[in-house]
Coordinates of C-alpha atoms in Angstrom, one line a residue:
X263 CA 88.9 204.9 267.3
X264 CA 91.3 206.8 265.1
X265 CA 91.8 206.1 261.4
X266 CA 94.9 204.3 259.9
X267 CA 95.4 205.2 256.3
X268 CA 95.9 201.9 254.4
X269 CA 95.5 200.9 250.8
X270 CA 92.4 199.0 251.8
X271 CA 90.8 202.1 253.2
X272 CA 91.6 204.1 250.1
X273 CA 90.1 201.6 247.7
X274 CA 87.1 200.4 249.6
X275 CA 86.0 203.6 251.3
X276 CA 84.9 205.2 248.0
X277 CA 81.2 204.1 248.0
X278 CA 79.0 206.4 246.0
X279 CA 81.1 209.3 247.1
X280 CA 82.2 210.5 243.6
X281 CA 79.8 213.4 243.8
X282 CA 81.8 215.6 246.1
X283 CA 80.7 218.6 248.0
X284 CA 81.8 220.9 245.2
X285 CA 79.0 219.6 243.0
X286 CA 76.2 220.1 245.5
X287 CA 74.8 223.4 246.5
X288 CA 76.2 224.4 249.8
X289 CA 73.7 227.0 250.7
X290 CA 70.6 224.8 250.8
X291 CA 68.9 225.1 254.2
X292 CA 69.0 221.9 256.2
X293 CA 66.0 221.2 258.5
X294 CA 66.9 220.8 262.1
X295 CA 65.6 218.0 264.3
X296 CA 64.8 220.1 267.4
X297 CA 64.7 223.7 268.4
X298 CA 67.0 223.0 271.4
X299 CA 70.7 222.6 272.0
X300 CA 71.6 219.1 273.0
X301 CA 74.5 218.2 275.3
X302 CA 76.1 214.7 275.1
X303 CA 78.0 213.5 278.1
X304 CA 80.4 210.8 277.1
X305 CA 81.2 208.5 280.0
X306 CA 83.6 205.6 280.0
X307 CA 81.2 203.3 281.8
X308 CA 83.7 200.9 283.4
X309 CA 85.7 203.9 284.8
X310 CA 82.9 206.2 286.0
X311 CA 82.1 204.6 289.4
X312 CA 85.5 203.2 290.3
X313 CA 86.6 204.6 293.7
X314 CA 89.8 202.5 293.9
X315 CA 92.9 204.7 293.8
X316 CA 95.6 202.0 293.5
X317 CA 96.3 202.6 289.8
X318 CA 98.9 199.8 289.4
X319 CA 100.1 199.5 285.7
X320 CA 98.4 196.5 284.2
X321 CA 96.5 196.0 287.4
X322 CA 93.8 193.4 287.7
X323 CA 90.2 194.2 288.4
X324 CA 90.7 193.1 292.0
X325 CA 93.8 195.3 292.3
X326 CA 92.6 198.5 290.6
X327 CA 88.8 198.2 290.8
X328 CA 86.1 198.7 288.2
X329 CA 82.9 200.7 287.9
X330 CA 79.5 199.2 287.6
X331 CA 76.1 200.1 286.1
X332 CA 74.9 200.3 289.7
X333 CA 77.3 203.2 290.3
X334 CA 75.0 205.4 288.2
X335 CA 72.7 206.0 291.1
X336 CA 69.8 208.4 290.9
X337 CA 72.0 210.9 292.8
X338 CA 74.8 210.4 290.3
X339 CA 72.5 210.8 287.3
X340 CA 70.9 213.9 288.8
X341 CA 74.3 215.4 289.2
X342 CA 75.1 214.8 285.5
X343 CA 71.7 216.2 284.5
X344 CA 72.4 219.3 286.7
X345 CA 75.5 219.9 284.6
X346 CA 73.2 220.6 281.6
X347 CA 73.3 217.2 280.0
X348 CA 70.5 215.8 277.8
X349 CA 72.1 212.6 276.5
X350 CA 74.6 210.2 278.1
X351 CA 76.8 208.2 275.8
X352 CA 77.6 205.1 277.8
X353 CA 80.9 204.0 276.1
X354 CA 81.9 200.4 276.3
X355 CA 78.6 198.7 276.9
X356 CA 78.5 195.9 274.3
X357 CA 80.4 192.8 275.4
X358 CA 83.9 193.2 274.2
X359 CA 87.0 191.0 274.5
X360 CA 88.8 191.2 277.9
X361 CA 91.3 189.1 279.9
X362 CA 89.4 188.9 283.2
X363 CA 88.1 185.3 283.6
X364 CA 84.3 185.0 283.6
X365 CA 84.2 181.3 282.7
X366 CA 82.0 180.5 285.7
X367 CA 79.3 182.5 284.0
X368 CA 79.7 180.6 280.7
X369 CA 81.7 183.4 279.1
X370 CA 84.8 182.0 277.2
X371 CA 88.1 183.5 278.1
X372 CA 90.0 185.8 275.7
X373 CA 93.6 185.4 274.7
X374 CA 95.9 188.3 275.9
X375 CA 97.8 188.1 272.7
X376 CA 94.8 189.5 270.8
X377 CA 93.4 191.9 273.6
X378 CA 94.7 195.4 274.0
X379 CA 95.2 196.0 277.8
X380 CA 93.7 193.8 280.5
X381 CA 90.2 195.2 280.5
X382 CA 90.1 195.3 276.7
X383 CA 89.1 197.7 274.0
X384 CA 85.4 198.6 273.8
X385 CA 85.9 198.6 270.0
X386 CA 86.6 194.9 269.9
X387 CA 83.1 193.7 270.4
X388 CA 82.8 190.0 271.1
X389 CA 79.0 189.6 271.5
X390 CA 76.6 192.3 270.2
X391 CA 73.6 190.9 272.0
X392 CA 75.0 191.3 275.5
X393 CA 76.9 193.7 277.7
X394 CA 80.4 193.8 279.2
X395 CA 80.3 191.5 282.3
X396 CA 82.7 193.8 284.1
X397 CA 79.9 196.3 284.4
X398 CA 77.4 194.1 286.2
X399 CA 77.2 193.4 290.0
X400 CA 75.8 190.0 288.9
X401 CA 77.3 189.0 285.5
X402 CA 74.6 186.4 285.1
X403 CA 72.0 189.3 285.1
X404 CA 74.1 191.8 283.2
X405 CA 71.6 192.6 280.5
X406 CA 68.9 193.1 283.2
X407 CA 71.2 195.5 285.0
X408 CA 71.7 197.5 281.8
X409 CA 67.9 197.7 281.3
X410 CA 67.7 199.1 284.8
X411 CA 70.3 201.7 284.0
X412 CA 68.4 202.8 280.9
X413 CA 65.3 203.2 283.1
X414 CA 67.2 205.3 285.7
X415 CA 68.7 207.5 283.0
X416 CA 65.3 208.2 281.5
X417 CA 63.8 208.9 285.0
X418 CA 66.6 211.5 285.5
X419 CA 65.4 213.3 282.3
X420 CA 68.2 212.1 279.9
X421 CA 68.4 209.8 277.0
X422 CA 70.8 206.9 276.3
X423 CA 73.4 206.4 273.6
X424 CA 75.7 203.4 273.1
X425 CA 78.3 202.4 270.5
X426 CA 77.9 200.4 267.4
X427 CA 81.2 199.5 265.8
X428 CA 80.3 198.5 262.2
X429 CA 83.7 198.2 260.6
X430 CA 85.2 195.4 262.7
X431 CA 84.5 193.0 265.6
X432 CA 86.8 191.3 268.0
X433 CA 89.2 188.7 266.7
X434 CA 87.5 186.3 269.1
X435 CA 84.0 187.2 268.1
X436 CA 81.6 184.6 269.7
X437 CA 78.1 186.0 269.5
X438 CA 77.0 183.5 272.2
X439 CA 73.9 185.6 273.0
X440 CA 72.7 185.8 269.4
X441 CA 68.9 185.2 269.4
X442 CA 67.4 182.1 268.0
X443 CA 66.7 182.6 264.3
X444 CA 69.8 184.8 263.8
X445 CA 73.4 183.8 263.2
X446 CA 76.6 185.3 264.7
X447 CA 79.1 187.0 262.4
X448 CA 81.1 184.5 260.4
X449 CA 79.1 181.4 261.4
X450 CA 78.2 180.6 257.8
X451 CA 81.3 181.9 256.0
X452 CA 83.0 179.9 253.3
X453 CA 86.6 180.2 254.6
X454 CA 88.2 178.6 251.5
X455 CA 87.9 181.8 249.5
X456 CA 89.3 185.3 250.2
X457 CA 86.0 187.0 249.4
X458 CA 82.4 186.3 248.5
X459 CA 79.5 188.7 249.0
X460 CA 77.8 186.3 251.4
X461 CA 80.8 186.1 253.8
X462 CA 80.9 188.3 256.9
X463 CA 84.8 188.5 256.9
X464 CA 87.7 188.5 254.4
X465 CA 90.1 185.6 254.5
X466 CA 93.7 184.7 253.6
X467 CA 93.3 181.1 252.5
X468 CA 96.3 178.9 253.1
X469 CA 97.8 181.1 255.9
X470 CA 97.3 181.0 259.6
X471 CA 97.1 184.1 261.7
X472 CA 100.3 185.0 263.5
X473 CA 100.5 187.4 266.5
X474 CA 102.4 190.6 265.7
X475 CA 106.0 191.0 266.5
X476 CA 106.2 193.2 269.5
X477 CA 108.5 196.2 269.6
X478 CA 109.9 198.7 272.1
X479 CA 109.7 196.3 275.0
X480 CA 105.9 195.8 274.7
X481 CA 104.5 192.5 276.0
X482 CA 100.9 191.6 276.6
X483 CA 99.9 192.2 280.2
X484 CA 103.2 193.9 280.7
X485 CA 105.0 190.6 280.5
X486 CA 103.1 189.0 283.3
X487 CA 102.9 185.2 283.1
X488 CA 99.5 184.0 281.8
X489 CA 98.5 180.6 280.5
X490 CA 97.2 182.0 277.3
X491 CA 99.9 184.7 276.7
X492 CA 102.2 182.5 274.7
X493 CA 102.6 184.4 271.5
X494 CA 100.1 182.3 269.6
X495 CA 96.4 182.6 268.6
X496 CA 94.6 179.9 266.7
X497 CA 93.0 181.3 263.5
X498 CA 93.2 179.4 260.3
X499 CA 92.8 180.7 257.8
X500 CA 93.8 184.2 258.9
X501 CA 91.3 187.0 258.4
X502 CA 91.9 190.6 257.4
X503 CA 92.5 192.9 260.4
X504 CA 90.1 195.6 261.3
X505 CA 92.0 198.5 259.8
X506 CA 92.2 196.7 256.5
X507 CA 95.6 194.9 256.8
X508 CA 95.7 191.9 254.6
X509 CA 98.7 190.4 256.3
X510 CA 98.4 187.1 258.1
X511 CA 100.7 188.7 260.7
X512 CA 99.5 192.2 261.2
X513 CA 101.8 194.9 262.5
X514 CA 101.5 195.8 266.2
X515 CA 100.3 199.2 265.2
X516 CA 97.4 197.7 263.2
X517 CA 94.1 197.0 264.9
X518 CA 95.3 193.4 265.3
X519 CA 92.7 192.6 268.0
X520 CA 89.9 193.0 265.5
X521 CA 88.8 191.6 262.1
X522 CA 87.3 193.6 259.2
X523 CA 83.6 193.1 258.4
X524 CA 82.7 192.5 254.8
X525 CA 79.9 194.7 253.5
X526 CA 79.8 193.3 250.0
X527 CA 82.8 195.2 248.7
X528 CA 85.4 193.0 246.9
X529 CA 89.1 193.4 247.5
X530 CA 89.4 195.3 244.2
X531 CA 86.4 197.6 245.0
X532 CA 83.5 196.0 243.2
X533 CA 80.1 196.4 245.0
X534 CA 77.7 193.5 245.5
X535 CA 74.8 195.8 246.3
X536 CA 72.8 198.5 244.6
X537 CA 74.2 202.0 244.6
X538 CA 71.9 204.9 245.6
X539 CA 70.6 206.7 242.5
X540 CA 71.7 210.2 241.8
X541 CA 69.4 212.6 243.7
X542 CA 68.9 210.4 246.7
X543 CA 70.8 212.8 248.9
X544 CA 67.6 215.0 248.6
X545 CA 65.2 212.1 249.5
X546 CA 63.6 211.5 252.9
X547 CA 64.3 208.7 255.3
X548 CA 61.1 207.0 254.3
X549 CA 62.1 207.1 250.6
X550 CA 65.4 205.5 251.5
X551 CA 63.7 202.8 253.4
X552 CA 61.4 202.2 250.4
X553 CA 64.4 202.0 248.1
X554 CA 65.9 199.1 250.1
X555 CA 62.7 197.1 250.4
X556 CA 63.0 193.9 248.5
X557 CA 66.6 194.4 247.5
X558 CA 69.3 191.8 248.2
X559 CA 71.9 193.1 250.6
X560 CA 74.9 191.3 252.2
X561 CA 74.3 189.3 255.4
X562 CA 76.4 191.7 257.5
X563 CA 73.9 194.5 256.7
X564 CA 71.0 192.5 258.0
X565 CA 73.0 191.5 261.1
X566 CA 73.8 195.0 262.1
X567 CA 70.2 196.1 261.4
X568 CA 68.9 193.4 263.7
X569 CA 71.5 194.4 266.3
X570 CA 70.5 198.1 266.2
X571 CA 66.8 197.2 266.5
X572 CA 67.6 194.9 269.5
X573 CA 69.1 197.8 271.4
X574 CA 66.3 200.1 270.5
X575 CA 63.9 197.6 271.9
X576 CA 65.9 197.7 275.2
X577 CA 65.2 201.5 275.4
X578 CA 68.4 202.9 273.9
X579 CA 67.7 206.2 272.2
X580 CA 70.5 206.3 269.7
X581 CA 74.0 205.3 268.7
X582 CA 77.5 206.6 268.2
X583 CA 79.0 204.9 265.2
X584 CA 82.7 204.1 265.2
X585 CA 84.8 204.9 262.1
X586 CA 81.7 205.2 259.9
X587 CA 83.7 206.3 256.9
X588 CA 85.3 202.9 256.6
X589 CA 81.8 201.4 255.8
X590 CA 79.9 202.0 252.5
X591 CA 77.5 205.0 252.6
X592 CA 74.8 202.8 251.1
X593 CA 74.9 200.6 254.3
X594 CA 74.2 203.7 256.4
X595 CA 71.2 204.6 254.2
X596 CA 69.9 201.1 254.8
X597 CA 70.6 200.9 258.5
X598 CA 69.6 204.4 259.5
X599 CA 66.4 204.2 257.5
X600 CA 65.4 201.1 259.4
X601 CA 66.3 202.7 262.7
X602 CA 64.3 205.9 262.0
X603 CA 61.3 203.8 260.9
X604 CA 61.4 202.3 264.4
X605 CA 62.3 205.5 266.3
X606 CA 62.0 208.7 264.3
X607 CA 63.7 210.6 267.1
X608 CA 66.7 208.3 267.3
X609 CA 70.0 210.2 267.8
X610 CA 72.6 209.0 265.3
X611 CA 76.1 210.4 265.5
X612 CA 79.2 209.1 263.7
X613 CA 83.0 209.4 263.7
X614 CA 84.0 210.6 260.2
X615 CA 87.3 212.3 259.7
X616 CA 87.3 213.2 256.0
X617 CA 85.5 216.5 255.4
X618 CA 85.2 215.6 251.7
X619 CA 82.8 212.8 252.8
X620 CA 80.7 214.8 255.3
X621 CA 77.8 215.6 252.9
X622 CA 77.6 212.0 251.6
X623 CA 77.3 210.5 255.1
X624 CA 74.8 213.2 256.2
X625 CA 72.5 213.4 253.2
X626 CA 72.9 209.9 251.6
X627 CA 73.8 208.0 254.8
X628 CA 71.1 209.8 256.8
X629 CA 73.4 210.6 259.8
X630 CA 72.2 213.2 262.2
X631 CA 75.6 214.3 263.4
X632 CA 79.2 213.9 262.6
X633 CA 82.3 214.7 264.6
X634 CA 83.6 218.2 263.7
X635 CA 87.2 217.0 264.5
X636 CA 89.4 217.8 261.5
X637 CA 88.1 221.4 261.1
X638 CA 86.7 223.1 264.2
X639 CA 88.3 220.9 266.9
X640 CA 91.8 221.0 265.3
X641 CA 91.5 224.8 264.8
X642 CA 90.6 225.3 268.5
X643 CA 93.3 223.0 269.7
X644 CA 95.9 225.0 267.8
X645 CA 94.6 228.2 269.3
X646 CA 94.6 226.7 272.8
X647 CA 98.2 225.6 272.3
X648 CA 99.2 229.1 271.5
X649 CA 100.2 229.0 267.8
X650 CA 96.7 229.1 266.1
X651 CA 94.9 232.2 265.2
X652 CA 91.2 232.8 265.8
X653 CA 91.1 234.2 262.2
X654 CA 90.8 230.6 261.0
X655 CA 87.5 230.0 262.7
X656 CA 85.3 232.0 260.2
X657 CA 87.1 230.2 257.4
X658 CA 86.0 226.9 258.8
X659 CA 82.5 228.0 259.3
X660 CA 82.1 229.4 255.8
X661 CA 82.7 226.0 254.3
X662 CA 80.1 224.4 256.6
X663 CA 77.1 226.7 256.0
X664 CA 74.8 224.0 254.7
X665 CA 75.7 221.3 257.2
X666 CA 76.7 223.2 260.4
X667 CA 73.7 221.7 262.4
X668 CA 75.0 218.2 261.7
X669 CA 78.6 218.8 262.9
X670 CA 78.9 217.9 266.6
X671 CA 81.4 220.0 268.6
X672 CA 83.7 218.7 271.3
X673 CA 87.1 219.4 273.0
X674 CA 87.6 216.0 274.5
X675 CA 86.6 212.4 273.9
X676 CA 88.3 209.1 274.6
X677 CA 90.4 209.3 271.4
X678 CA 91.8 212.8 272.1
X679 CA 94.3 214.1 274.6
X680 CA 92.9 215.6 277.8
X681 CA 93.1 219.4 277.7
X682 CA 94.9 219.4 281.0
X683 CA 97.6 217.0 279.9
X684 CA 101.1 218.4 279.3
X685 CA 100.9 217.0 275.8
X686 CA 98.0 219.3 275.0
X687 CA 97.5 222.5 276.9
X688 CA 98.8 221.6 280.4
X689 CA 96.1 223.6 282.1
X690 CA 92.3 222.9 282.0
X691 CA 91.5 226.6 282.2
X692 CA 92.9 227.1 278.7
X693 CA 89.9 225.1 277.5
X694 CA 87.4 227.6 278.9
X695 CA 87.3 230.1 276.0
X696 CA 87.4 227.3 273.5
X697 CA 84.5 225.6 275.3
X698 CA 82.4 228.8 275.1
X699 CA 83.1 229.1 271.4
X700 CA 82.5 225.4 270.7
X701 CA 79.2 225.4 272.7
X702 CA 77.7 228.6 271.4
X703 CA 79.0 228.9 267.8
X704 CA 76.3 226.8 266.1
X705 CA 73.0 224.9 266.4
X706 CA 74.7 221.5 266.6
X707 CA 75.0 219.4 269.8
X708 CA 77.9 219.9 272.2
X709 CA 79.8 216.9 273.7
X710 CA 82.0 216.7 276.8
X711 CA 83.9 213.8 278.2
X712 CA 83.6 212.8 281.8
X713 CA 86.3 214.3 283.9
X714 CA 86.7 217.2 281.4
X715 CA 84.6 219.4 283.7
X716 CA 87.0 219.0 286.6
X717 CA 90.3 219.2 284.7
X718 CA 91.2 215.5 284.4
X719 CA 94.8 215.3 282.9
X720 CA 94.9 211.6 281.9
X721 CA 98.2 211.2 283.6
X722 CA 98.0 207.6 284.6
X723 CA 100.3 204.9 283.2
X724 CA 97.6 202.3 283.1
X725 CA 99.2 199.6 281.0
X726 CA 98.5 199.5 277.3
X727 CA 99.2 202.9 275.7
X728 CA 100.6 206.1 277.2
X729 CA 99.3 208.9 279.3
X730 CA 97.5 212.1 278.1
X731 CA 94.4 210.1 277.3
X732 CA 92.4 208.4 280.0
X733 CA 93.0 204.7 279.3
X734 CA 90.2 202.8 277.6
X735 CA 92.1 199.5 277.7
X736 CA 92.9 198.8 281.4
X737 CA 91.4 198.9 284.9
X738 CA 92.2 202.3 286.3
X739 CA 90.9 205.1 288.6
X740 CA 90.3 208.6 287.3
X741 CA 91.7 210.8 290.1
X742 CA 90.0 214.2 289.5
X743 CA 86.8 212.6 288.7
X744 CA 87.1 210.4 291.8
X745 CA 87.4 213.6 293.9
X746 CA 84.1 214.8 292.4
X747 CA 82.5 211.5 293.1
X748 CA 83.5 211.9 296.8
X749 CA 83.0 208.3 297.7
X750 CA 79.6 208.0 296.1
X751 CA 78.1 211.4 297.3
X752 CA 78.6 212.8 293.8
X753 CA 78.8 216.3 295.3
X754 CA 82.3 217.4 294.4
X755 CA 83.3 217.3 298.1
X756 CA 86.8 216.2 297.3
X757 CA 87.6 218.8 294.6
X758 CA 90.1 221.6 295.0
X759 CA 88.8 225.1 294.7
X760 CA 90.1 225.4 291.2
X761 CA 88.5 222.1 290.1
X762 CA 85.2 223.2 291.7
X763 CA 85.3 226.5 289.9
X764 CA 85.9 224.7 286.6
X765 CA 82.9 222.5 287.0
X766 CA 80.8 225.4 288.0
X767 CA 81.9 227.1 284.7
X768 CA 80.8 224.0 282.7
X769 CA 77.5 223.8 284.5
X770 CA 76.7 227.5 283.9
X771 CA 77.7 227.3 280.2
X772 CA 75.9 224.1 279.3
X773 CA 72.7 224.9 281.2
X774 CA 72.6 228.2 279.4
X775 CA 73.0 226.6 276.0
X776 CA 70.2 224.1 276.4
X777 CA 67.8 226.9 277.3
X778 CA 68.8 229.5 274.7
X779 CA 66.6 230.3 271.8
X780 CA 69.3 232.5 270.2
X781 CA 71.7 229.5 269.9
X782 CA 69.3 227.7 267.6
X783 CA 68.9 230.8 265.4
X784 CA 71.1 233.0 263.2
X785 CA 74.8 233.6 263.4
X786 CA 76.9 236.6 262.3
X787 CA 80.7 236.8 262.6
X788 CA 81.9 240.2 264.0
X789 CA 85.5 239.0 264.4
X790 CA 86.9 240.5 261.2
X791 CA 84.9 243.6 261.6
X792 CA 86.6 244.2 265.0
X793 CA 90.0 243.4 263.7
X794 CA 89.6 246.2 261.2
X795 CA 87.7 248.7 263.3
X796 CA 88.6 248.2 267.0
X797 CA 92.0 249.3 268.4
X798 CA 93.5 246.6 270.6
X799 CA 91.4 243.7 269.2
X800 CA 93.6 240.9 267.9
X801 CA 93.8 237.2 266.8
X802 CA 93.6 235.9 270.4
X803 CA 90.0 237.2 270.7
X804 CA 87.0 235.8 268.9
X805 CA 83.5 237.4 268.7
X806 CA 80.2 236.8 267.0
X807 CA 76.5 237.4 267.4
X808 CA 73.6 234.9 267.7
X809 CA 69.9 235.6 267.6
X810 CA 66.4 234.2 267.2
X811 CA 63.5 236.7 267.3
X812 CA 64.0 239.0 270.3
X813 CA 66.6 236.8 271.9
X814 CA 69.9 238.4 270.9
X815 CA 73.4 237.6 272.0
X816 CA 77.0 238.9 271.6
X817 CA 79.7 236.4 272.5
X818 CA 83.3 237.3 273.1
X819 CA 86.1 235.0 274.2
X820 CA 89.7 235.7 275.0
X821 CA 92.2 232.9 274.4
X822 CA 95.0 235.1 275.9
X823 CA 96.3 233.6 279.2
X824 CA 98.7 236.3 280.2
X825 CA 97.0 239.7 279.6
X826 CA 93.6 241.3 279.7
X827 CA 92.0 243.6 277.1
X828 CA 90.4 247.0 277.4
X829 CA 88.5 247.9 274.2
X830 CA 85.2 249.0 272.6
X831 CA 83.8 245.9 270.8
X832 CA 82.0 247.0 267.6
X833 CA 78.7 245.8 266.1
X834 CA 78.5 246.5 262.4
X835 CA 75.6 248.4 260.9
X836 CA 74.3 245.3 259.2
X837 CA 73.8 243.6 262.6
X838 CA 72.3 246.7 264.2
X839 CA 69.8 246.9 261.3
X840 CA 69.0 243.2 261.5
X841 CA 68.2 243.7 265.2
X842 CA 66.1 246.8 264.4
X843 CA 68.0 249.1 266.9
X844 CA 67.8 252.8 266.7
X845 CA 70.5 255.2 268.0
X846 CA 70.6 255.2 271.8
X847 CA 71.9 253.1 274.7
X848 CA 70.8 249.6 275.7
X849 CA 71.6 247.6 278.9
X850 CA 73.2 244.2 278.4
X851 CA 73.0 241.1 280.7
X852 CA 76.1 238.9 281.1
X853 CA 74.7 235.4 281.0
X854 CA 77.5 233.3 282.5
X855 CA 78.2 234.9 285.8
X856 CA 76.2 238.2 285.8
X857 CA 77.5 241.1 287.8
X858 CA 78.9 243.1 285.0
X859 CA 76.9 246.3 284.1
X860 CA 77.4 246.8 280.4
X861 CA 75.8 249.0 277.8
X862 CA 75.5 248.8 274.1
X863 CA 75.7 252.3 272.6
X864 CA 74.3 252.8 269.1
X865 CA 75.4 255.9 267.2
X866 CA 74.9 256.4 263.5
X867 CA 73.7 252.9 263.0
X868 CA 76.8 251.3 264.5
X869 CA 77.2 249.7 268.0
X870 CA 79.9 249.9 270.6
X871 CA 80.3 248.0 273.9
X872 CA 83.0 249.3 276.3
X873 CA 84.7 246.2 277.8
X874 CA 87.4 245.0 280.1
X875 CA 88.2 241.4 279.4
X876 CA 90.4 239.3 281.8
X877 CA 92.8 236.6 280.6
X878 CA 90.8 233.5 279.4
X879 CA 87.5 235.3 280.1
X880 CA 84.4 234.8 278.0
X881 CA 81.4 237.1 278.0
X882 CA 77.9 236.1 276.7
X883 CA 76.0 239.4 276.5
X884 CA 72.2 239.3 276.1
X885 CA 70.2 242.3 274.8
X886 CA 67.0 242.2 276.8
X887 CA 63.7 242.2 274.9

C-alpha cells in the first residue's frame, strides 16, 4: 500500500528516529543472513489460478472467476521453483473484507460502501486468525487448505511469506476466529475518549462515521444495486481512518475502508511505551527481546505478536509488513525479537519509503529487508522510460554501503505499474537490462511479481481503480499469465514466442543469481571509469564487477532500445590488481545465454574486453578459475 502524507503521519511517525543516518557510521559492515541470493515471487493468490477470461468490470466471482489455494498444484509450484524462486509471498491470505456473500459459512457480510472493489483490498484485514474464504474450495475448511498449501510449497523446495498489515485493519474488523484467551482488536476499547493507551483504535467522540462523498462518477460496485450499498455505514463514534485522517467523513482518496491501529502514541505524539536506549541499534535480537521482557506495552503490540506467532505455528516462514514506517520503530523491535526467538531464520521484509528512516527500521526495528523503492527502483524506472541516466546508479549505491544487503530489489509489485503498461515502459523487453542490474547489483534478495516474467501489461478495467496495475480489488483474469498457465498445465503452452523468450530470460537470470558466489561478495563500479576511458561508452550503458574468491564477474547492460554498441570495455588497474591478473589474455564465459567467445586482454595492468552489444542486451561475463 502506498503512503499518503498527512499531518498524522508526520507527527506520529517520528518514533526514536531523531538519530538520523548522518550521525551513524555508514561504513560499518553488516552481517548477512545467508551466503545465497534469495528470490521472492510475489503472487496475488486469488488471481493466480483463475482461468476465466470474461473480465467484466465489477464482475462477480461467478462471472469472472477466482483462483484457489488448490490451483497451486505440485506442477505449478515446481514451475515457479524452476524459475529460480526460493520464497513465495502469497499476497492476500488473511481474511479481508469483501462483498461476496459467505453468510452460509457463518462469515458476516461486508458493506460495499466501505469495501474497495468487489473482491476487496487485501490490506483491509477483517480476521487475522483465518484466511480469505474466496481462496478455499471448501470455505468451512479454509485454514486447513492453507496449511496444505504451506506443506506443498515446502515440498517444492520453497518457503512461504504472507502479509501482516500493522498500521490498520478493516473498518468492519470482526476477529471471529480469535482464539480463546485472546481478544479481537477494539473489543475492550473505551469509545468515549479520543485516545487512551489501552485502546486499539482512535475515536471521534460525539460524531458518527459518514461514507465519503464520491467524485468523478464513482459508485460502489459501479453503481449496481445492492441491499447494503446505500451510502451509509453504522459506526458511532467514528474512528480515525487508516492513513491517519481524523475526519468522521474521510475523503474518498483516504484509506476509508480501514481504521488506524493505536500503538500507544497520543494524538499529539506522546509515547505510552519505553523508548529504546541509545546504542540499541548495535544490540542483538536477543538483547532486544530481553529489553522488552517485563515491560508494559500497549495491547495492540501483544495482539500482533500473538498473530505473528500463530502464523509461524502454521508453518509460515516470514512476513511482508505493509507500511511499516507508519508504526513506531519500538514496536518492530518488540515484534521482530519475539518472531526471531521463535524462528531465527524468519524472513522479515517491510515496505518503508523514507530513506531517512531505513537505518532505524533495520538496526533498531530488526528488519531483514526493506523495499529499495525510492532510490534504486525509481532510478531504474526513469532510465527505462528514457529520460534517466545510468550515472545516477553509483550515486544511489554510495549512500547505501552499510545497508545494501538489507534493501530488497524489484521492478514490479502490486503497488507499481506493470513494466509493459503504456503508462510505464509500454514494452516488457525494456525491463530486461534493468532486471539484470537489479538482480546482480548487490547481495540483497530480488523480487518479481507474478506475470512480470511473461510481460503482463495490467490492461484490464477491473472495476475499482484504473489499468496499468493488475487489480488487487476485483475478480479478474490475468491474460498473459493465463496463457502461461495453459489451462492448468503450467507449461507456457499458450504463450507467444516473445512471451516465452521473456520467461526464458527471467529463468536464466534468476537461476544464475541463486547459484552465484560472486553475487554475495564484493562489488566495484566500472561505469565512470568507462565513461572516461572508453570511446562510445555512454549513459545508456551500465557496468560493474562482482567477485568472491575465484568467482569473478563483469556485468554490462544496455538500456538503449534503438542501437547497438561496439566498444572495448575497460577494467581499471585497481580491479585487475584485486583479481591478481598478470598481463596476458583470459577467456570469458557468458553466463546468461553462452555462445559468445570473448577474451579479457590485460596489458600494463589494465584490462580490455572487445564487445558488440545489441539493443537491450546484457552480458554477465565470468572469468574461469
